[in-house]
GROMACS .gro file of N, CA, C and O in nm:
model
  392
    1MET      N    1   1.316  -3.258   0.821
    1MET     CA    2   1.248  -3.154   0.876
    1MET      C    3   1.113  -3.176   0.797
    1MET      O    4   1.101  -3.180   0.698
    2ALA      N    5   0.995  -3.187   0.907
    2ALA     CA    6   0.853  -3.212   0.809
    2ALA      C    7   0.789  -3.087   0.818
    2ALA      O    8   0.836  -2.985   0.792
    3ILE      N    9   0.715  -3.094   0.673
    3ILE     CA   10   0.641  -2.997   0.638
    3ILE      C   11   0.535  -2.967   0.751
    3ILE      O   12   0.470  -3.100   0.809
    4ARG      N   13   0.490  -2.817   0.815
    4ARG     CA   14   0.411  -2.841   0.860
    4ARG      C   15   0.284  -2.715   0.857
    4ARG      O   16   0.332  -2.656   0.741
    5GLN      N   17   0.189  -2.688   0.917
    5GLN     CA   18   0.058  -2.586   0.887
    5GLN      C   19   0.046  -2.517   0.944
    5GLN      O   20   0.102  -2.541   1.084
    6ALA      N   21   0.017  -2.373   0.946
    6ALA     CA   22  -0.049  -2.292   1.023
    6ALA      C   23  -0.109  -2.232   0.916
    6ALA      O   24  -0.140  -2.211   0.773
    7VAL      N   25  -0.222  -2.143   1.045
    7VAL     CA   26  -0.290  -2.051   0.950
    7VAL      C   27  -0.273  -1.913   0.990
    7VAL      O   28  -0.250  -1.894   1.133
    8LYS      N   29  -0.296  -1.829   0.962
    8LYS     CA   30  -0.256  -1.716   0.904
    8LYS      C   31  -0.327  -1.613   1.078
    8LYS      O   32  -0.494  -1.619   1.048
    9LYS      N   33  -0.272  -1.531   1.141
    9LYS     CA   34  -0.393  -1.500   1.230
    9LYS      C   35  -0.456  -1.382   1.215
    9LYS      O   36  -0.414  -1.308   1.128
   10PRO      N   37  -0.575  -1.363   1.243
   10PRO     CA   38  -0.671  -1.247   1.194
   10PRO      C   39  -0.630  -1.117   1.205
   10PRO      O   40  -0.612  -1.081   1.321
   11VAL      N   41  -0.587  -1.044   1.115
   11VAL     CA   42  -0.511  -0.868   1.174
   11VAL      C   43  -0.579  -0.766   1.102
   11VAL      O   44  -0.657  -0.828   0.966
   12MET      N   45  -0.646  -0.706   1.179
   12MET     CA   46  -0.702  -0.571   1.082
   12MET      C   47  -0.606  -0.496   1.036
   12MET      O   48  -0.506  -0.476   1.093
   13VAL      N   49  -0.623  -0.478   0.880
   13VAL     CA   50  -0.528  -0.337   0.817
   13VAL      C   51  -0.622  -0.274   0.794
   13VAL      O   52  -0.742  -0.252   0.722
   14ASP      N   53  -0.531  -0.159   0.739
   14ASP     CA   54  -0.610  -0.048   0.644
   14ASP      C   55  -0.542  -0.066   0.539
   14ASP      O   56  -0.410  -0.094   0.516
   15PHE      N   57  -0.653  -0.049   0.444
   15PHE     CA   58  -0.581  -0.048   0.251
   15PHE      C   59  -0.716   0.102   0.220
   15PHE      O   60  -0.769   0.133   0.203
   16MET      N   61  -0.612   0.111   0.078
   16MET     CA   62  -0.669   0.200   0.011
   16MET      C   63  -0.644   0.156  -0.134
   16MET      O   64  -0.537   0.081  -0.152
   17GLU      N   65  -0.730   0.133  -0.238
   17GLU     CA   66  -0.728   0.109  -0.363
   17GLU      C   67  -0.704   0.250  -0.436
   17GLU      O   68  -0.721   0.346  -0.429
   18TRP      N   69  -0.548   0.179  -0.503
   18TRP     CA   70  -0.448   0.274  -0.597
   18TRP      C   71  -0.555   0.298  -0.733
   18TRP      O   72  -0.565   0.219  -0.852
   19THR      N   73  -0.639   0.439  -0.727
   19THR     CA   74  -0.678   0.489  -0.891
   19THR      C   75  -0.575   0.521  -0.993
   19THR      O   76  -0.627   0.555  -1.087
   20GLY      N   77  -0.494   0.625  -0.928
   20GLY     CA   78  -0.434   0.665  -0.999
   20GLY      C   79  -0.490   0.835  -0.973
   20GLY      O   80  -0.420   0.926  -1.003
   21GLY      N   81  -0.587   0.822  -0.883
   21GLY     CA   82  -0.656   0.922  -0.869
   21GLY      C   83  -0.665   0.989  -0.711
   21GLY      O   84  -0.611   0.887  -0.681
   22GLU      N   85  -0.734   1.038  -0.648
   22GLU     CA   86  -0.708   1.089  -0.530
   22GLU      C   87  -0.613   1.034  -0.460
   22GLU      O   88  -0.578   1.064  -0.366
   23GLN      N   89  -0.531   1.187  -0.527
   23GLN     CA   90  -0.396   1.168  -0.477
   23GLN      C   91  -0.339   1.254  -0.364
   23GLN      O   92  -0.291   1.152  -0.268
   24ARG      N   93  -0.472   1.296  -0.321
   24ARG     CA   94  -0.443   1.378  -0.164
   24ARG      C   95  -0.442   1.261  -0.123
   24ARG      O   96  -0.397   1.275   0.029
   25THR      N   97  -0.511   1.229  -0.127
   25THR     CA   98  -0.633   1.114  -0.017
   25THR      C   99  -0.485   0.989   0.030
   25THR      O  100  -0.476   0.937   0.091
   26MET      N  101  -0.460   0.920  -0.078
   26MET     CA  102  -0.330   0.869  -0.089
   26MET      C  103  -0.224   0.912  -0.004
   26MET      O  104  -0.137   0.853   0.063
   27PHE      N  105  -0.153   1.018  -0.043
   27PHE     CA  106  -0.036   1.090  -0.009
   27PHE      C  107  -0.029   1.110   0.154
   27PHE      O  108   0.044   1.042   0.231
   28GLU      N  109  -0.169   1.121   0.207
   28GLU     CA  110  -0.229   1.126   0.341
   28GLU      C  111  -0.204   1.004   0.397
   28GLU      O  112  -0.163   0.962   0.544
   29PHE      N  113  -0.277   0.923   0.323
   29PHE     CA  114  -0.281   0.783   0.365
   29PHE      C  115  -0.156   0.691   0.425
   29PHE      O  116  -0.081   0.630   0.481
   30LEU      N  117  -0.026   0.782   0.291
   30LEU     CA  118   0.078   0.683   0.307
   30LEU      C  119   0.169   0.792   0.405
   30LEU      O  120   0.280   0.760   0.385
   31GLY      N  121   0.152   0.890   0.462
   31GLY     CA  122   0.231   0.936   0.590
   31GLY      C  123   0.283   1.025   0.510
   31GLY      O  124   0.383   1.102   0.587
   32GLY      N  125   0.220   1.104   0.438
   32GLY     CA  126   0.324   1.220   0.373
   32GLY      C  127   0.232   1.331   0.456
   32GLY      O  128   0.130   1.360   0.500
   33ASP      N  129   0.311   1.479   0.445
   33ASP     CA  130   0.304   1.565   0.536
   33ASP      C  131   0.218   1.684   0.431
   33ASP      O  132   0.234   1.706   0.309
   34PRO      N  133   0.108   1.670   0.502
   34PRO     CA  134  -0.036   1.777   0.423
   34PRO      C  135   0.075   1.899   0.395
   34PRO      O  136   0.006   1.958   0.276
   35GLU      N  137   0.138   1.963   0.490
   35GLU     CA  138   0.165   2.103   0.418
   35GLU      C  139   0.273   2.072   0.285
   35GLU      O  140   0.308   2.171   0.199
   36ARG      N  141   0.300   1.916   0.257
   36ARG     CA  142   0.411   1.890   0.122
   36ARG      C  143   0.314   1.849   0.047
   36ARG      O  144   0.388   1.737  -0.028
   37TYR      N  145   0.179   1.879  -0.016
   37TYR     CA  146   0.124   1.773  -0.031
   37TYR      C  147   0.171   1.757  -0.219
   37TYR      O  148   0.180   1.627  -0.303
   38MET      N  149   0.233   1.867  -0.219
   38MET     CA  150   0.245   1.825  -0.410
   38MET      C  151   0.390   1.822  -0.416
   38MET      O  152   0.445   1.801  -0.543
   39VAL      N  153   0.439   1.737  -0.335
   39VAL     CA  154   0.612   1.726  -0.360
   39VAL      C  155   0.581   1.574  -0.406
   39VAL      O  156   0.420   1.523  -0.383
   40ALA      N  157   0.690   1.542  -0.477
   40ALA     CA  158   0.639   1.403  -0.536
   40ALA      C  159   0.696   1.275  -0.456
   40ALA      O  160   0.721   1.148  -0.500
   41ASP      N  161   0.720   1.303  -0.336
   41ASP     CA  162   0.787   1.162  -0.246
   41ASP      C  163   0.776   1.199  -0.083
   41ASP      O  164   0.756   1.341  -0.075
   42GLY      N  165   0.770   1.110  -0.031
   42GLY     CA  166   0.763   1.078   0.128
   42GLY      C  167   0.826   0.967   0.170
   42GLY      O  168   0.901   0.896   0.124
   43GLU      N  169   0.826   0.955   0.314
   43GLU     CA  170   0.883   0.822   0.387
   43GLU      C  171   0.898   0.705   0.335
   43GLU      O  172   0.955   0.626   0.307
   44ASN      N  173   0.773   0.679   0.302
   44ASN     CA  174   0.726   0.565   0.274
   44ASN      C  175   0.696   0.555   0.081
   44ASN      O  176   0.635   0.454   0.078
   45PHE      N  177   0.698   0.648   0.043
   45PHE     CA  178   0.669   0.630  -0.145
   45PHE      C  179   0.763   0.739  -0.204
   45PHE      O  180   0.758   0.840  -0.160
   46TYR      N  181   0.705   0.740  -0.337
   46TYR     CA  182   0.751   0.830  -0.450
   46TYR      C  183   0.673   0.823  -0.605
   46TYR      O  184   0.631   0.720  -0.609
   47ILE      N  185   0.664   0.949  -0.689
   47ILE     CA  186   0.568   0.937  -0.813
   47ILE      C  187   0.686   0.915  -0.921
   47ILE      O  188   0.784   1.025  -0.866
   48ASP      N  189   0.678   0.798  -0.967
   48ASP     CA  190   0.785   0.828  -1.071
   48ASP      C  191   0.672   0.756  -1.183
   48ASP      O  192   0.720   0.633  -1.207
   49HIS      N  193   0.645   0.830  -1.299
   49HIS     CA  194   0.549   0.775  -1.378
   49HIS      C  195   0.643   0.725  -1.517
   49HIS      O  196   0.530   0.614  -1.571
   50SER      N  197   0.775   0.714  -1.526
   50SER     CA  198   0.845   0.621  -1.597
   50SER      C  199   0.836   0.518  -1.550
   50SER      O  200   0.935   0.412  -1.618
   51LYS      N  201   0.804   0.433  -1.446
   51LYS     CA  202   0.791   0.343  -1.422
   51LYS      C  203   0.721   0.236  -1.410
   51LYS      O  204   0.755   0.117  -1.405
   52VAL      N  205   0.585   0.321  -1.402
   52VAL     CA  206   0.473   0.278  -1.339
   52VAL      C  207   0.323   0.305  -1.372
   52VAL      O  208   0.323   0.482  -1.352
   53ALA      N  209   0.263   0.294  -1.486
   53ALA     CA  210   0.129   0.368  -1.474
   53ALA      C  211   0.062   0.424  -1.350
   53ALA      O  212   0.033   0.349  -1.261
   54GLY      N  213   0.087   0.557  -1.366
   54GLY     CA  214   0.010   0.611  -1.221
   54GLY      C  215   0.072   0.642  -1.133
   54GLY      O  216   0.096   0.759  -1.032
   55GLY      N  217   0.222   0.600  -1.198
   55GLY     CA  218   0.358   0.625  -1.082
   55GLY      C  219   0.426   0.627  -0.931
   55GLY      O  220   0.497   0.663  -0.829
   56LEU      N  221   0.283   0.544  -0.881
   56LEU     CA  222   0.336   0.492  -0.730
   56LEU      C  223   0.402   0.396  -0.704
   56LEU      O  224   0.406   0.319  -0.721
   57MET      N  225   0.506   0.446  -0.621
   57MET     CA  226   0.628   0.373  -0.625
   57MET      C  227   0.640   0.348  -0.425
   57MET      O  228   0.628   0.480  -0.396
   58ILE      N  229   0.588   0.238  -0.401
   58ILE     CA  230   0.564   0.214  -0.250
   58ILE      C  231   0.702   0.182  -0.208
   58ILE      O  232   0.802   0.090  -0.252
   59LYS      N  233   0.783   0.228  -0.101
   59LYS     CA  234   0.905   0.182  -0.010
   59LYS      C  235   0.910   0.063   0.090
   59LYS      O  236   0.821   0.123   0.181
   60THR      N  237   0.916  -0.030   0.078
   60THR     CA  238   0.873  -0.145   0.160
   60THR      C  239   0.960  -0.222   0.219
   60THR      O  240   1.098  -0.113   0.182
   61LEU      N  241   0.942  -0.272   0.332
   61LEU     CA  242   1.089  -0.341   0.422
   61LEU      C  243   1.156  -0.425   0.345
   61LEU      O  244   1.238  -0.412   0.352
   62GLU      N  245   1.094  -0.500   0.263
   62GLU     CA  246   1.218  -0.530   0.135
   62GLU      C  247   1.247  -0.500   0.012
   62GLU      O  248   1.301  -0.536  -0.123
   63GLY      N  249   1.206  -0.341  -0.013
   63GLY     CA  250   1.252  -0.252  -0.109
   63GLY      C  251   1.133  -0.182  -0.183
   63GLY      O  252   1.040  -0.194  -0.119
   64GLU      N  253   1.165  -0.129  -0.284
   64GLU     CA  254   1.076  -0.032  -0.341
   64GLU      C  255   1.002  -0.139  -0.462
   64GLU      O  256   1.085  -0.250  -0.496
   65HIS      N  257   0.859  -0.122  -0.416
   65HIS     CA  258   0.781  -0.230  -0.532
   65HIS      C  259   0.622  -0.106  -0.606
   65HIS      O  260   0.625   0.001  -0.550
   66LYS      N  261   0.626  -0.111  -0.744
   66LYS     CA  262   0.545  -0.066  -0.822
   66LYS      C  263   0.385  -0.062  -0.782
   66LYS      O  264   0.355  -0.217  -0.766
   67ALA      N  265   0.303  -0.004  -0.730
   67ALA     CA  266   0.173  -0.011  -0.722
   67ALA      C  267   0.109   0.026  -0.841
   67ALA      O  268   0.097   0.167  -0.892
   68SER      N  269   0.055  -0.067  -0.917
   68SER     CA  270  -0.012  -0.024  -1.034
   68SER      C  271  -0.179  -0.007  -0.981
   68SER      O  272  -0.207  -0.053  -0.954
   69ILE      N  273  -0.229   0.097  -1.065
   69ILE     CA  274  -0.322   0.093  -1.058
   69ILE      C  275  -0.420   0.027  -1.047
   69ILE      O  276  -0.409  -0.067  -1.126
   70GLY      N  277  -0.545  -0.022  -0.918
   70GLY     CA  278  -0.603  -0.112  -0.923
   70GLY      C  279  -0.562  -0.194  -0.826
   70GLY      O  280  -0.600  -0.254  -0.752
   71ASP      N  281  -0.432  -0.205  -0.737
   71ASP     CA  282  -0.361  -0.218  -0.649
   71ASP      C  283  -0.415  -0.204  -0.521
   71ASP      O  284  -0.456  -0.079  -0.526
   72MET      N  285  -0.410  -0.272  -0.443
   72MET     CA  286  -0.452  -0.231  -0.343
   72MET      C  287  -0.304  -0.187  -0.203
   72MET      O  288  -0.262  -0.274  -0.204
   73ILE      N  289  -0.340  -0.075  -0.168
   73ILE     CA  290  -0.217  -0.029  -0.045
   73ILE      C  291  -0.250  -0.053   0.040
   73ILE      O  292  -0.322   0.001   0.139
   74ILE      N  293  -0.156  -0.176   0.100
   74ILE     CA  294  -0.186  -0.189   0.230
   74ILE      C  295  -0.101  -0.113   0.384
   74ILE      O  296   0.036  -0.125   0.318
   75LYS      N  297  -0.148  -0.072   0.517
   75LYS     CA  298  -0.071   0.012   0.602
   75LYS      C  299  -0.066  -0.165   0.704
   75LYS      O  300  -0.134  -0.217   0.720
   76GLY      N  301   0.051  -0.260   0.735
   76GLY     CA  302   0.094  -0.327   0.780
   76GLY      C  303   0.094  -0.330   0.930
   76GLY      O  304   0.063  -0.203   0.949
   77VAL      N  305   0.082  -0.464   1.010
   77VAL     CA  306   0.061  -0.428   1.160
   77VAL      C  307   0.200  -0.322   1.219
   77VAL      O  308   0.161  -0.325   1.284
   78LYS      N  309   0.323  -0.319   1.165
   78LYS     CA  310   0.384  -0.253   1.199
   78LYS      C  311   0.430  -0.097   1.136
   78LYS      O  312   0.528  -0.014   1.152
   79GLY      N  313   0.343  -0.080   1.067
   79GLY     CA  314   0.294   0.061   1.005
   79GLY      C  315   0.355   0.059   0.881
   79GLY      O  316   0.380   0.186   0.813
   80GLU      N  317   0.416  -0.028   0.817
   80GLU     CA  318   0.477  -0.051   0.722
   80GLU      C  319   0.416  -0.061   0.572
   80GLU      O  320   0.257  -0.108   0.591
   81PHE      N  321   0.398   0.022   0.455
   81PHE     CA  322   0.303  -0.035   0.373
   81PHE      C  323   0.373  -0.109   0.226
   81PHE      O  324   0.483  -0.116   0.223
   82TYR      N  325   0.274  -0.184   0.174
   82TYR     CA  326   0.255  -0.218   0.057
   82TYR      C  327   0.172  -0.291  -0.055
   82TYR      O  328   0.047  -0.255   0.024
   83PRO      N  329   0.236  -0.219  -0.158
   83PRO     CA  330   0.065  -0.315  -0.234
   83PRO      C  331   0.049  -0.443  -0.281
   83PRO      O  332   0.146  -0.528  -0.251
   84CYS      N  333  -0.054  -0.458  -0.284
   84CYS     CA  334  -0.103  -0.633  -0.309
   84CYS      C  335  -0.231  -0.649  -0.495
   84CYS      O  336  -0.289  -0.519  -0.416
   85LYS      N  337  -0.181  -0.773  -0.513
   85LYS     CA  338  -0.293  -0.686  -0.624
   85LYS      C  339  -0.406  -0.727  -0.568
   85LYS      O  340  -0.435  -0.862  -0.507
   86PRO      N  341  -0.528  -0.711  -0.673
   86PRO     CA  342  -0.671  -0.745  -0.614
   86PRO      C  343  -0.682  -0.847  -0.583
   86PRO      O  344  -0.764  -0.878  -0.530
   87ASP      N  345  -0.635  -0.925  -0.654
   87ASP     CA  346  -0.700  -1.088  -0.684
   87ASP      C  347  -0.660  -1.196  -0.547
   87ASP      O  348  -0.756  -1.250  -0.418
   88ILE      N  349  -0.555  -1.120  -0.468
   88ILE     CA  350  -0.449  -1.163  -0.406
   88ILE      C  351  -0.518  -1.107  -0.302
   88ILE      O  352  -0.563  -1.207  -0.163
   89PHE      N  353  -0.549  -0.985  -0.255
   89PHE     CA  354  -0.635  -0.897  -0.162
   89PHE      C  355  -0.743  -0.973  -0.183
   89PHE      O  356  -0.820  -1.004  -0.027
   90ALA      N  357  -0.807  -0.987  -0.294
   90ALA     CA  358  -0.979  -1.092  -0.226
   90ALA      C  359  -0.936  -1.226  -0.188
   90ALA      O  360  -1.065  -1.240  -0.068
   91LEU      N  361  -0.831  -1.293  -0.177
   91LEU     CA  362  -0.839  -1.441  -0.141
   91LEU      C  363  -0.771  -1.404  -0.039
   91LEU      O  364  -0.830  -1.522   0.080
   92THR      N  365  -0.737  -1.311   0.002
   92THR     CA  366  -0.622  -1.310   0.142
   92THR      C  367  -0.743  -1.211   0.258
   92THR      O  368  -0.769  -1.217   0.399
   93TYR      N  369  -0.830  -1.157   0.227
   93TYR     CA  370  -0.896  -1.038   0.336
   93TYR      C  371  -1.078  -1.047   0.277
   93TYR      O  372  -1.062  -1.014   0.216
   94ASP      N  373  -1.125  -1.001   0.424
   94ASP     CA  374  -1.252  -1.019   0.409
   94ASP      C  375  -1.282  -0.840   0.431
   94ASP      O  376  -1.204  -0.834   0.565
   95ILE      N  377  -1.313  -0.791   0.353
   95ILE     CA  378  -1.379  -0.623   0.377
   95ILE      C  379  -1.465  -0.620   0.526
   95ILE      O  380  -1.564  -0.643   0.474
   96LYS      N  381  -1.424  -0.523   0.586
   96LYS     CA  382  -1.545  -0.510   0.690
   96LYS      C  383  -1.582  -0.382   0.654
   96LYS      O  384  -1.495  -0.248   0.615
   97GLU      N  385  -1.732  -0.398   0.665
   97GLU     CA  386  -1.812  -0.284   0.621
   97GLU      C  387  -1.858  -0.217   0.720
   97GLU      O  388  -1.822  -0.237   0.878
   98GLY      N  389  -1.855  -0.064   0.719
   98GLY     CA  390  -1.869   0.021   0.810
   98GLY      C  391  -1.759   0.099   0.918
   98GLY      O  392  -1.735   0.188   0.887
   0.00000   0.00000   0.00000
């Protein structure tokens, strides 16, 4: 089998930087029920400060992933969420302003 190459299709994604603050905004971005804001989990995430600083754990299609403070939390093309390190994000995405 020969090595082949492909170019990633341009896809617009929504994202937020996880700062450890703005928890309500992140909670709503991750699909949390606004009526249940003070709970520590939702369909796509949960909070566990013993696992990672900031406590945000993302439930991805591949399993649970720690979201470190400074990571970009991306909503994928099928509505899934996943964390991305800032350096990888900068190499992969151009931020659309406006």
